[in-house]
mmCIF file of C-alpha atoms and ligand atoms in Angstrom:
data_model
loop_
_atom_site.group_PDB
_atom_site.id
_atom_site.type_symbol
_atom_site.label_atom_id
_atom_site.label_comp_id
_atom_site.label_asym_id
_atom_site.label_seq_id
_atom_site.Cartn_x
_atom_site.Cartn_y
_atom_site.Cartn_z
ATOM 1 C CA UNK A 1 8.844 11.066 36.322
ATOM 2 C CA UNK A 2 5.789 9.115 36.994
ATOM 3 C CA UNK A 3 5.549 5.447 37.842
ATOM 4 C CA UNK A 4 4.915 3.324 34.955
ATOM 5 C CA UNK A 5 2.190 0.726 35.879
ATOM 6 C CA UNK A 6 2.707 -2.424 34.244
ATOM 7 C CA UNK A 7 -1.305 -4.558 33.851
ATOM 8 C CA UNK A 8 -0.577 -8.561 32.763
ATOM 9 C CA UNK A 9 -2.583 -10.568 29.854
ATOM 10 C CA UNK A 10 -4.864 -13.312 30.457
ATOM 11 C CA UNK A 11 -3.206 -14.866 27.841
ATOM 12 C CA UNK A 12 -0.649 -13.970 24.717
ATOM 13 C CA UNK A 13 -1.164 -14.192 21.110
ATOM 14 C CA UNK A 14 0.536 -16.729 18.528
ATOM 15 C CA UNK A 15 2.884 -14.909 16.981
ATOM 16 C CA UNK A 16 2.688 -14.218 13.466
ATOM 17 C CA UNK A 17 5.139 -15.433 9.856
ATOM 18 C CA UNK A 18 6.411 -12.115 9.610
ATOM 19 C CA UNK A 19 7.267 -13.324 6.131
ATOM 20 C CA UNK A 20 3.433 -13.655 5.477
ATOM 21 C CA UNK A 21 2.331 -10.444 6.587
ATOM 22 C CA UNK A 22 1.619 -6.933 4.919
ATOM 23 C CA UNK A 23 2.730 -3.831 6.763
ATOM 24 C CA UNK A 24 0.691 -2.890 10.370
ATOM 25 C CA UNK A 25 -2.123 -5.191 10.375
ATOM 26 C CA UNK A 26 -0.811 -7.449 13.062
ATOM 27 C CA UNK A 27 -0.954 -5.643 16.452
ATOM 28 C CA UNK A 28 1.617 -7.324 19.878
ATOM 29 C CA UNK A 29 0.223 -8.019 23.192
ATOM 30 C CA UNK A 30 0.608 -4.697 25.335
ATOM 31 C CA UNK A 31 0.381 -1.253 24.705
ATOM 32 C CA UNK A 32 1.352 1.938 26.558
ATOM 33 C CA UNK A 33 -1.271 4.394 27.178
ATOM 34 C CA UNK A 34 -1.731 7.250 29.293
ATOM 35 C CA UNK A 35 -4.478 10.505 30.169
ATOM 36 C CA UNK A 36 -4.828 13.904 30.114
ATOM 37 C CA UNK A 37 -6.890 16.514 31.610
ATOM 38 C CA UNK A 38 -6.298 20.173 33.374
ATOM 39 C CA UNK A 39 -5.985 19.167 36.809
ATOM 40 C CA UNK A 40 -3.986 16.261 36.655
ATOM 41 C CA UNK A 41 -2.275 16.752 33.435
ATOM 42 C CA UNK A 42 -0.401 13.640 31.684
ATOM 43 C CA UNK A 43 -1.365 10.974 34.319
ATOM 44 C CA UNK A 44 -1.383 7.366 35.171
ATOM 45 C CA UNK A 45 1.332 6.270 31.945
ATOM 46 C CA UNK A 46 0.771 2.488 31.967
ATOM 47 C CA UNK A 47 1.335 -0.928 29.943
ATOM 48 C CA UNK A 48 -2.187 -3.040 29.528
ATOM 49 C CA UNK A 49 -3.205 -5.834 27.014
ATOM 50 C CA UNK A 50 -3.884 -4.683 23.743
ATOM 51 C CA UNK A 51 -7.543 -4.245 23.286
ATOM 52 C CA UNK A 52 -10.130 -2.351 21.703
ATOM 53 C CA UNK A 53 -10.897 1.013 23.305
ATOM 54 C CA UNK A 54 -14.986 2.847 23.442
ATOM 55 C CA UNK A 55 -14.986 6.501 22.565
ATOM 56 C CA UNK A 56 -17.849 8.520 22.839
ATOM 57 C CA UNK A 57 -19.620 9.075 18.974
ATOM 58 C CA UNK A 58 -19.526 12.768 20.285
ATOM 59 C CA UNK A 59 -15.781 12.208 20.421
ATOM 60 C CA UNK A 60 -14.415 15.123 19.203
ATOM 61 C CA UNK A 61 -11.489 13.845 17.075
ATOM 62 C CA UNK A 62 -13.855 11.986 15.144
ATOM 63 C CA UNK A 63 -15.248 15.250 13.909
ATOM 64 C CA UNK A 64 -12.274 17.895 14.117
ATOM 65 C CA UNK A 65 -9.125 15.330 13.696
ATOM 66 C CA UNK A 66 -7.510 16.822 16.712
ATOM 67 C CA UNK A 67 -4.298 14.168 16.543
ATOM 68 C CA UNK A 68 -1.191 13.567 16.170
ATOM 69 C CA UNK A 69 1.326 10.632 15.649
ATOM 70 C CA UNK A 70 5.124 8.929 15.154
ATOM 71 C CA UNK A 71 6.075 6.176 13.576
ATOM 72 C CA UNK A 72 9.897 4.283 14.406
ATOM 73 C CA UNK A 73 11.157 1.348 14.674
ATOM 74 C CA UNK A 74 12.614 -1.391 17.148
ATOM 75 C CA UNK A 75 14.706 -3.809 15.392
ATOM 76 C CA UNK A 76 16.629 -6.974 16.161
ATOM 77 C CA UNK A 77 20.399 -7.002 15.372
ATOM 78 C CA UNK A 78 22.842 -9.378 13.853
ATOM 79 C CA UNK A 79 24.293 -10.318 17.503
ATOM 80 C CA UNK A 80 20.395 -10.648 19.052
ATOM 81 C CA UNK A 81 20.192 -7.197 20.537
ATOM 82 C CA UNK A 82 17.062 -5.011 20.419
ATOM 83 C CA UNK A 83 17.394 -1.488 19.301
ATOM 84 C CA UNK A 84 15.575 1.639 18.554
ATOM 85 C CA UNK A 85 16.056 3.998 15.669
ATOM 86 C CA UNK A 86 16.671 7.602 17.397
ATOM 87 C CA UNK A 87 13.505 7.202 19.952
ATOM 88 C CA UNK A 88 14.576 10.683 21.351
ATOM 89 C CA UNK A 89 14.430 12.545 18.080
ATOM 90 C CA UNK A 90 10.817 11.046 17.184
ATOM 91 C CA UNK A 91 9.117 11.469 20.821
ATOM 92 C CA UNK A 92 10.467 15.034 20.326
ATOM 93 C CA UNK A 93 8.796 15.665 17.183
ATOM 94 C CA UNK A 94 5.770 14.412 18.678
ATOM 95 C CA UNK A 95 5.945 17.526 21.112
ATOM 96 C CA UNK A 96 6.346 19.839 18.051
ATOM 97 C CA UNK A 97 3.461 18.061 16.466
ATOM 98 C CA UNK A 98 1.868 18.643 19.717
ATOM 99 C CA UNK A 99 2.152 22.509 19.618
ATOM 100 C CA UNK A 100 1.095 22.869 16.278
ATOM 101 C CA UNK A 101 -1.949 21.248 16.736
ATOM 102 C CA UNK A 102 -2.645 23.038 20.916
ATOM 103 C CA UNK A 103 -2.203 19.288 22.113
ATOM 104 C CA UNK A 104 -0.534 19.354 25.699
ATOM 105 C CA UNK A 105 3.238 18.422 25.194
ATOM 106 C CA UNK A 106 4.005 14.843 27.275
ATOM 107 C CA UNK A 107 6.737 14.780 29.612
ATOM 108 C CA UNK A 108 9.501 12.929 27.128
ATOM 109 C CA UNK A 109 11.262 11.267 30.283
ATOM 110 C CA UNK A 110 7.716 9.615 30.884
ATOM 111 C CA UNK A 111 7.498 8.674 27.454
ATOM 112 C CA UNK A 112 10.597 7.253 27.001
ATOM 113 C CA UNK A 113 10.504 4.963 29.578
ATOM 114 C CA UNK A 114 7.072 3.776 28.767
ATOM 115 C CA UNK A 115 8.829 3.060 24.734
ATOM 116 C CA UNK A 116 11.615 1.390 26.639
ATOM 117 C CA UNK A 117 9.433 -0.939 29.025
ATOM 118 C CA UNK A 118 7.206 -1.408 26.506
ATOM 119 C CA UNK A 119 9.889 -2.951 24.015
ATOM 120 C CA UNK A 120 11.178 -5.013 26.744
ATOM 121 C CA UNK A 121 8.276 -6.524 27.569
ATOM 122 C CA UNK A 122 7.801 -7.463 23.513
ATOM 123 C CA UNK A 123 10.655 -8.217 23.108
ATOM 124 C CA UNK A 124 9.908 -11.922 21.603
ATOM 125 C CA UNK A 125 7.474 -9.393 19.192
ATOM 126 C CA UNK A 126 10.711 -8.054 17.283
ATOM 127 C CA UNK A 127 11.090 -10.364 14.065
ATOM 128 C CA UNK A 128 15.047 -11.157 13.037
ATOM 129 C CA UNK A 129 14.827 -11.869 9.123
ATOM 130 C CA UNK A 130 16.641 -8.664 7.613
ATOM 131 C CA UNK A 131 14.225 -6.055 6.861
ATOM 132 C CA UNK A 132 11.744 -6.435 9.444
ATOM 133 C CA UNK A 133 10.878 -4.899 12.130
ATOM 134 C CA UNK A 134 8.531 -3.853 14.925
ATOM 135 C CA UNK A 135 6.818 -0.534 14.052
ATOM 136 C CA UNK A 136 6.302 1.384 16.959
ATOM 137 C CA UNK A 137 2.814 3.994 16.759
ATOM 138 C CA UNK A 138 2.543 6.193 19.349
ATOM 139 C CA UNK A 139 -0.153 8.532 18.965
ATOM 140 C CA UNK A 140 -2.202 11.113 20.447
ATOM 141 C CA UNK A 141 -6.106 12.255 20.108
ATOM 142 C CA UNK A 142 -8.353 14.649 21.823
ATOM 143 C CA UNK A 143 -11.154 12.853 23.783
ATOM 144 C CA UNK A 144 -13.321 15.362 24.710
ATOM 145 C CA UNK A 145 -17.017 14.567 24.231
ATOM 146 C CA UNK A 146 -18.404 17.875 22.721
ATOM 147 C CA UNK A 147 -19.408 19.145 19.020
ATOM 148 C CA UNK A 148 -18.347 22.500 19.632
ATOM 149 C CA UNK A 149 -14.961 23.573 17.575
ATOM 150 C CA UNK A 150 -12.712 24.140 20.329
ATOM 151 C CA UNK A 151 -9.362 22.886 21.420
ATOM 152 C CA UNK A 152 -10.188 19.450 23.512
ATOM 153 C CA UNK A 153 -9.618 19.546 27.404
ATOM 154 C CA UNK A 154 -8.744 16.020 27.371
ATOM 155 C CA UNK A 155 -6.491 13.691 25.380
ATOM 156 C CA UNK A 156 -4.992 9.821 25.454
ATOM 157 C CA UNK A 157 -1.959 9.333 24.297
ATOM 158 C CA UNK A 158 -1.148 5.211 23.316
ATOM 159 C CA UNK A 159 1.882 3.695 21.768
ATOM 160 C CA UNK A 160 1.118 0.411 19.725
ATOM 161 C CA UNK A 161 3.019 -2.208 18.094
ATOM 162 C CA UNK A 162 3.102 -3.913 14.966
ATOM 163 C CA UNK A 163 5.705 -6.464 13.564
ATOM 164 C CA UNK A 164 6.259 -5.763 9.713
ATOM 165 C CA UNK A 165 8.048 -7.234 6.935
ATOM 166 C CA UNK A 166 9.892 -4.770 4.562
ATOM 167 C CA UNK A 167 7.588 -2.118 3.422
ATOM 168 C CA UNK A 168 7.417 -3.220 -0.358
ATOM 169 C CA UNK A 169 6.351 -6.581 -1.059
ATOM 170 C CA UNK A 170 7.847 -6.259 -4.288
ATOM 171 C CA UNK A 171 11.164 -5.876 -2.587
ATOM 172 C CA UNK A 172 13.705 -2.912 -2.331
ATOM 173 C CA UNK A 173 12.209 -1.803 -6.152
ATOM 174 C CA UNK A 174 12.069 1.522 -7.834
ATOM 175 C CA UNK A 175 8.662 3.388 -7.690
ATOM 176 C CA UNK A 176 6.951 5.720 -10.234
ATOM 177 C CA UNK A 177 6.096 8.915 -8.855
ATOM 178 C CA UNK A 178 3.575 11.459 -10.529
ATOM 179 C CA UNK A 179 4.181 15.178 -9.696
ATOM 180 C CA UNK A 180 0.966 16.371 -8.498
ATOM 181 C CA UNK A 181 -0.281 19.395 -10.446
ATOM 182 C CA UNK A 182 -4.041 19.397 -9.562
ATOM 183 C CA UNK A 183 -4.222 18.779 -5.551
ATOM 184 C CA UNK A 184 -2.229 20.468 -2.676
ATOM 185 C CA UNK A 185 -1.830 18.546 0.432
ATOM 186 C CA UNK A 186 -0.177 21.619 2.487
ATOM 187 C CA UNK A 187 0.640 25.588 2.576
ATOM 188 C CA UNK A 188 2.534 27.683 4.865
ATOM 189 C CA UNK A 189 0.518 28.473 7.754
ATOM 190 C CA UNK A 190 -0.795 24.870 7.661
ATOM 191 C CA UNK A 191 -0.325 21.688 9.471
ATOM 192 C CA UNK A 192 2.560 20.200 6.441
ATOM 193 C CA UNK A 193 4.912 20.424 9.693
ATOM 194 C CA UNK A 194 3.005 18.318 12.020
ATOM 195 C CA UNK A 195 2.342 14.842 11.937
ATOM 196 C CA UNK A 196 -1.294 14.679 12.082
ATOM 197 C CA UNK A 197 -4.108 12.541 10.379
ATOM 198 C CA UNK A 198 -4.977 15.725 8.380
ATOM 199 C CA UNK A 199 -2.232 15.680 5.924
ATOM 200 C CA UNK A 200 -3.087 12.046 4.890
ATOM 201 C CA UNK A 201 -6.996 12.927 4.933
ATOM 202 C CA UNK A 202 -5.648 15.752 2.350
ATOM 203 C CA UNK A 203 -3.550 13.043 -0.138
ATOM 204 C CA UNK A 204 -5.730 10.288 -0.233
ATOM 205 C CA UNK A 205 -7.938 11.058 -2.826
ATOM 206 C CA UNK A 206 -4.972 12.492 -4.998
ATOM 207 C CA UNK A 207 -3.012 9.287 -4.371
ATOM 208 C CA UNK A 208 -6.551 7.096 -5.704
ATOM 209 C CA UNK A 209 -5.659 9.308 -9.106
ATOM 210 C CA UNK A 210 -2.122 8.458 -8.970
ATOM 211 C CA UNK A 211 -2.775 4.522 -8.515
ATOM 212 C CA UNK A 212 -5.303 4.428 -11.339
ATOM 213 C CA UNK A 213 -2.808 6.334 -13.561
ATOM 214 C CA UNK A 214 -0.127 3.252 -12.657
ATOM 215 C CA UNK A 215 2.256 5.308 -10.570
ATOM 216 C CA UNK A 216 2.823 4.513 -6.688
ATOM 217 C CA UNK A 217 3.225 7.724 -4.751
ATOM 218 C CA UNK A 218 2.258 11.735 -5.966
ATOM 219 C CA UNK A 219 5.070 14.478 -5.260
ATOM 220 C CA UNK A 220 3.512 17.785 -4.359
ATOM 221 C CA UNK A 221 4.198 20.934 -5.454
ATOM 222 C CA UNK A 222 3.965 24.209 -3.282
ATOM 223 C CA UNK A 223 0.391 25.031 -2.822
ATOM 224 C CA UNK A 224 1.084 28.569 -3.455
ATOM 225 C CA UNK A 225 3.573 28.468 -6.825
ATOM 226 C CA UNK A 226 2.808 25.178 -8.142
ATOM 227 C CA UNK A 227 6.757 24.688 -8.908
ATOM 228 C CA UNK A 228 8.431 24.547 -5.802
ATOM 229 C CA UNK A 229 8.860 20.688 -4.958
ATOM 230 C CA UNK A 230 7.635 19.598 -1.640
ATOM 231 C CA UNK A 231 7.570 15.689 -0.549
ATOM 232 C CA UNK A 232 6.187 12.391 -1.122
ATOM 233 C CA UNK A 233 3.221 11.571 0.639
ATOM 234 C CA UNK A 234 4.863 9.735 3.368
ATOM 235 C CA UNK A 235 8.017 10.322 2.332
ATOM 236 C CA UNK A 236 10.959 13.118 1.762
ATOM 237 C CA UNK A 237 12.194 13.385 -1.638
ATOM 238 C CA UNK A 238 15.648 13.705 -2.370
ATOM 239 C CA UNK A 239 17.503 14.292 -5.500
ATOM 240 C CA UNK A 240 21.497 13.745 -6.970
ATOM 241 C CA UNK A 241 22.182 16.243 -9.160
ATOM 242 C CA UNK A 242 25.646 16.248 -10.205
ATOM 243 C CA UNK A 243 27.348 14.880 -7.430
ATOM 244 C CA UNK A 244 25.064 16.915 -4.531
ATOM 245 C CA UNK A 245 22.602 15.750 -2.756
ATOM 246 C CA UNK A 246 19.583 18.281 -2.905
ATOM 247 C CA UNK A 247 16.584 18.661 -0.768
ATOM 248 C CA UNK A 248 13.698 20.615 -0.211
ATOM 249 C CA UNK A 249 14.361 23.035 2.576
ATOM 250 C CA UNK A 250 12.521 22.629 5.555
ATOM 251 C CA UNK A 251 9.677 25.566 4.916
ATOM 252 C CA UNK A 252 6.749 25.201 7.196
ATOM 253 C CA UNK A 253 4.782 22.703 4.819
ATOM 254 C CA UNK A 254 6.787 19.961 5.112
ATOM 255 C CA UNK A 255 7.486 17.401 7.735
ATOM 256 C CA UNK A 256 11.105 17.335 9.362
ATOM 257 C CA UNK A 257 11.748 13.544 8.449
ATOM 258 C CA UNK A 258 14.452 11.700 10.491
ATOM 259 C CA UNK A 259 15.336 9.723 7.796
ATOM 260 C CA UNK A 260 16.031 12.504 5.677
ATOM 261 C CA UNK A 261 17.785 14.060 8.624
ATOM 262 C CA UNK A 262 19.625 10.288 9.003
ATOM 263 C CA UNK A 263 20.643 10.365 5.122
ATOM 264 C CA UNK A 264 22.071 13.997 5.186
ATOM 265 C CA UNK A 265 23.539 13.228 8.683
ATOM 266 C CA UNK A 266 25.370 9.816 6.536
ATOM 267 C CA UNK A 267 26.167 12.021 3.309
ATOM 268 C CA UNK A 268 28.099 14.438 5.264
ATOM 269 C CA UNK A 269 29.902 11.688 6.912
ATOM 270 C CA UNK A 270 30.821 10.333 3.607
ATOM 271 C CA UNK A 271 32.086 13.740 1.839
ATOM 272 C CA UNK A 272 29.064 13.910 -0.121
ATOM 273 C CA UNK A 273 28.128 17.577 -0.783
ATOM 274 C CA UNK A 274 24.387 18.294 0.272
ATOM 275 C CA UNK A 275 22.427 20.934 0.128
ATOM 276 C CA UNK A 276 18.901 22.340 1.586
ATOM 277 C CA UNK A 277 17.096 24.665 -0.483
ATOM 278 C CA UNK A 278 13.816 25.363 -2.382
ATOM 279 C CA UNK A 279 14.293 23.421 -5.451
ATOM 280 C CA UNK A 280 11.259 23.687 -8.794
ATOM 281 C CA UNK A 281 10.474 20.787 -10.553
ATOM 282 C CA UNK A 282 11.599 22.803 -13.482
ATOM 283 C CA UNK A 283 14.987 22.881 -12.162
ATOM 284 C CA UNK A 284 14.708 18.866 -11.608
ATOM 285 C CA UNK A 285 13.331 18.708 -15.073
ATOM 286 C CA UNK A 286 16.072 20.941 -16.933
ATOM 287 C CA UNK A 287 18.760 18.442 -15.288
ATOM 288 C CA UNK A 288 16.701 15.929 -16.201
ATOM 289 C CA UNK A 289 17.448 16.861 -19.706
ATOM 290 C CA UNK A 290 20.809 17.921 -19.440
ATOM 291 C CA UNK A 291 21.281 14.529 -18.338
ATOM 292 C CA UNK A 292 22.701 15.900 -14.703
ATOM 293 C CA UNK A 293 19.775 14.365 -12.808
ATOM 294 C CA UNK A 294 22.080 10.955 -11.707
ATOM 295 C CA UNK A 295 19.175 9.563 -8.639
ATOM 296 C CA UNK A 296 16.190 10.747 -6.680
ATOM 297 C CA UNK A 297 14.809 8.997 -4.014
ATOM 298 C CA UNK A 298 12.363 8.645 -0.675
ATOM 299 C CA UNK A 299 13.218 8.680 2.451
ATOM 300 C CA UNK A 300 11.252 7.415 5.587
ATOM 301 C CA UNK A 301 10.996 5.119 8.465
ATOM 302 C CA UNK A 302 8.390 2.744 6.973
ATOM 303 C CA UNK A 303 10.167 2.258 3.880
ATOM 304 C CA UNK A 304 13.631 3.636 4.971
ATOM 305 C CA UNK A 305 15.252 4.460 1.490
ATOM 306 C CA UNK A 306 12.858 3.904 -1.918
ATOM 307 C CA UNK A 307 14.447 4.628 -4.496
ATOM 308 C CA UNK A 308 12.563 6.261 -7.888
ATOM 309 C CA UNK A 309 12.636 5.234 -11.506
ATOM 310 C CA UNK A 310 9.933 7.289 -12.965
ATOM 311 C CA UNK A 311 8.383 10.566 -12.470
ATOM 312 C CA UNK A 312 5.435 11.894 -14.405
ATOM 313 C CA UNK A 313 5.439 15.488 -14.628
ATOM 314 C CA UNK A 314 2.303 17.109 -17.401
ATOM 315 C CA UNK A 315 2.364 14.140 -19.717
ATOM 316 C CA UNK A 316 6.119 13.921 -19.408
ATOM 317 C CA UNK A 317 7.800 10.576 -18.398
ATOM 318 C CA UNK A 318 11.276 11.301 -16.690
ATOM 319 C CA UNK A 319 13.035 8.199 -16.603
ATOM 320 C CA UNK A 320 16.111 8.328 -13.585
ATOM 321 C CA UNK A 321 18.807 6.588 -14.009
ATOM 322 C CA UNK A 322 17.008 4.124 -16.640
ATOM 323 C CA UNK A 323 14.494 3.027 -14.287
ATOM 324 C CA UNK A 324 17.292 1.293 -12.141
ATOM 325 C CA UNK A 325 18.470 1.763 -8.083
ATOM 326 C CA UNK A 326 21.267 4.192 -8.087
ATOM 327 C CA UNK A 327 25.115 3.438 -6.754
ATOM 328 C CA UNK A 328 24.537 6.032 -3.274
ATOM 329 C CA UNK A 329 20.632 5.167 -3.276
ATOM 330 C CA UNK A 330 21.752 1.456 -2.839
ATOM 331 C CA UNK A 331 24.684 2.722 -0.526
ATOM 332 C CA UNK A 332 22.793 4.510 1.705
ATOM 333 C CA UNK A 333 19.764 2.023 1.727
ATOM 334 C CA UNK A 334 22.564 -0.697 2.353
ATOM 335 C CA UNK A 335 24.125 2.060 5.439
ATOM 336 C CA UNK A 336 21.201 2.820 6.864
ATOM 337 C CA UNK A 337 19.767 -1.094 6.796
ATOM 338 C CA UNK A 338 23.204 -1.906 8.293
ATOM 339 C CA UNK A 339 22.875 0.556 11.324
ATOM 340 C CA UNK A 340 19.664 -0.985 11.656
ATOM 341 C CA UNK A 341 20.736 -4.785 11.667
ATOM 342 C CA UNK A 342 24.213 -3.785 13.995
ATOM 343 C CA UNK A 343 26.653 -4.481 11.155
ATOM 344 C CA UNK A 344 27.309 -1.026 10.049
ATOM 345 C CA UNK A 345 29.315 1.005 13.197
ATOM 346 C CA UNK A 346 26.633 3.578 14.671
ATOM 347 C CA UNK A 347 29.338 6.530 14.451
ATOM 348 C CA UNK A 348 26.660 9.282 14.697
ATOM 349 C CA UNK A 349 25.011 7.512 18.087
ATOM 350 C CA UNK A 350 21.662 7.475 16.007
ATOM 351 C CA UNK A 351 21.188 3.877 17.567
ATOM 352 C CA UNK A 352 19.343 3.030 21.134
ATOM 353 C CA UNK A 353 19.949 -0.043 22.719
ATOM 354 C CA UNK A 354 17.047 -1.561 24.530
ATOM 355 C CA UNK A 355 17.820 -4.929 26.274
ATOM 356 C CA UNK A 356 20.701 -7.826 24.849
ATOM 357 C CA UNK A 357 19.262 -11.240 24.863
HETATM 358 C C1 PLP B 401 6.412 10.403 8.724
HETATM 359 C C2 PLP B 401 6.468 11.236 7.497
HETATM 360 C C3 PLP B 401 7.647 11.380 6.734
HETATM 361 C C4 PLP B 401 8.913 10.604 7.031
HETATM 362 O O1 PLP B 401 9.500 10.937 8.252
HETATM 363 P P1 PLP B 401 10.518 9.949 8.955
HETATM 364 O O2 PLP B 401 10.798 10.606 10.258
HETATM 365 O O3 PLP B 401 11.707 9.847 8.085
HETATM 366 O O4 PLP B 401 9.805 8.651 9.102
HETATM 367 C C5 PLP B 401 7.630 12.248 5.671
HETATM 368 N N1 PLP B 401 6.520 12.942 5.335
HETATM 369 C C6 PLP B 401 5.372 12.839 6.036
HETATM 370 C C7 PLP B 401 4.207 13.627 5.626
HETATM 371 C C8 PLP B 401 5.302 11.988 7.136
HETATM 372 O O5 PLP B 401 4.155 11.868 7.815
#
């Protein structure tokens, strides 16, 4: 594993109200950053002031969106530890990303060190107020300086940190979600499995529509059918249909969310049945009617567990659970909250320690 420099700050930031801020605009002191190119592969991982990088306008991600990204989180606990929400699972993703998109994979050892260093050294940068926490953004992005469409020789890899209040302002609320019948934001064969600036170049404009139509979030369909449901834009989408827990299989155009993996990982610990499968929204729909479509919610890091109390489907309102947070929604946001704040027990090891203070 390679030596982790460590450069020091002329000086440190104030640190911000974390009860006054929105969600990642607010960046800590350091950041971890490292190179790539043929001969010397990943190279030089090291922890430097935060500060603004120069690219080259001929930069090639600029023009191709050769990248990739995670998102987790390090939180403070009840009894003033700092932790990390499965690291290992997210830097490993990261590497699948990575070969979906012909980005060298980093050496996770490397990585994870650097994530653990890095945390260490900000630690004062972790807020304590339930519900926040210090988002943690590694990323990747080609750096070759070259207009010709070809895989990039060269890459930089940085991890960068943001303290952040709860994702909602509005509080732990139900959303309204409109099933997206017009755009498609991924198809088998296609990046939907990768984490990559792509996928949210491909929802944006879909998620303008949704906003000026009043709802918060689009689902999408299947680009191919049109009926089979996918996920949220940032988010997996989960459903309780009498007594199961149903989700959207893992199919190629979809990412493999650790939350969702966290919540199925939690349900199976509680006796809950679950169940993985291609699921239509006219299935979701006909339960809806039948009156055996009891929750559905989101699941992600930034928001953790949001729960939904509308969708909008072809001019049809479906109203879940009269527009209120359902008993295992609440139950599983309060579980999964709890893991993060140390007062639930961490049965399934899902939790990293970092440093006690
Ligand atoms: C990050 C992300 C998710 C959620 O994944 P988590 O690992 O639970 O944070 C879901 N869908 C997309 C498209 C994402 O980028």
């Amino acid at each position: 594993m390679a030596e982790i420099r460590f450069e020091q700050a002329a000086a440190l930031k104030e640190k911000p109200d974390v009860s006054k801020i929105g969600f990642g605009k607010e960046f800590s002191d350091y950041m971890f950053e490292m190179d790539y190119n043929p001969k010397q592969g990943w190279h030089d991982p090291r922890i430097v002031p935060y500060r603004d990088i120069s690219v080259s306008p001929a930069n090639c991600t600029l023009h191709y969106g050769q990248a990739i990204f995670e998102g987790m989180k390090a939180f403070r606990t009840h009894d003033n530890r700092i932790v990390i929400f499965r690291p290992l699972d997210h830097i490993n993703r990261l590497n699948n990303s990575a070969r979906i998109l012909d980005i060298p994979e980093v050496d996770v050892e490397t990585v994870h060190q650097g994530l653990r260093k890095l945390i260490e050294i900000e630690k004062e940068w972790v807020p304590a107020k339930k519900g926040t926490s210090l988002y943690i953004r590694p990323f990747i992005f080609a750096t070759d300086p070259y207009l010709g469409v070809s895989v990039s020789a060269t890459y930089k890899m940085m991890i960068i940190l943001s303290p952040v209040a709860a994702y909602y302002a509005a509080g732990f609320n139900p959303v309204k979600i409109m099933v997206e019948d017009t755009y498609v934001r991924a198809v088998p064969g296609g990046l939907g499995e990768a984490k990559t600036p792509a996928n949210y170049a491909a929802s944006l404009h879909a998620g303008l529509v949704a906003h000026e139509k009043g709802y918060d979030q689009t689902l999408w369909l299947d680009g191919v059918h049109r009926k089979y449901i996918e996920e949220v834009g940032s988010m997996n989408i989960l459903f309780k249909i009498k007594g199961e827990i149903v989700t959207p299989a893992l199919c190629g155009s979809i990412l493999s969310g650790i939350t969702r993996k966290t919540v199925l990982a939690v349900a199976k610990e509680w006796g809950v049945p679950t169940s993985e499968r291609r699921i239509t929204i006219d299935e979701v729909h006909e339960a809806y009617q039948n009156g055996e479509l009891e929750e559905v919610f989101g699941s992600g890091t930034a928001a953790v567990i949001s729960p939904v109390g509308e969708l909008y489907y072809k001019g049809e309102k479906m109203v879940i659970n009269d527009g209120k947070i359902g008993p295992f929604t609440q139950k599983m946001y309060d579980h999964i909250t709890g893991l993060h704040s140390g007062e639930v027990k961490d049965t399934l090891g899902f939790v990293e320690e970092i440093i006690k203070l």
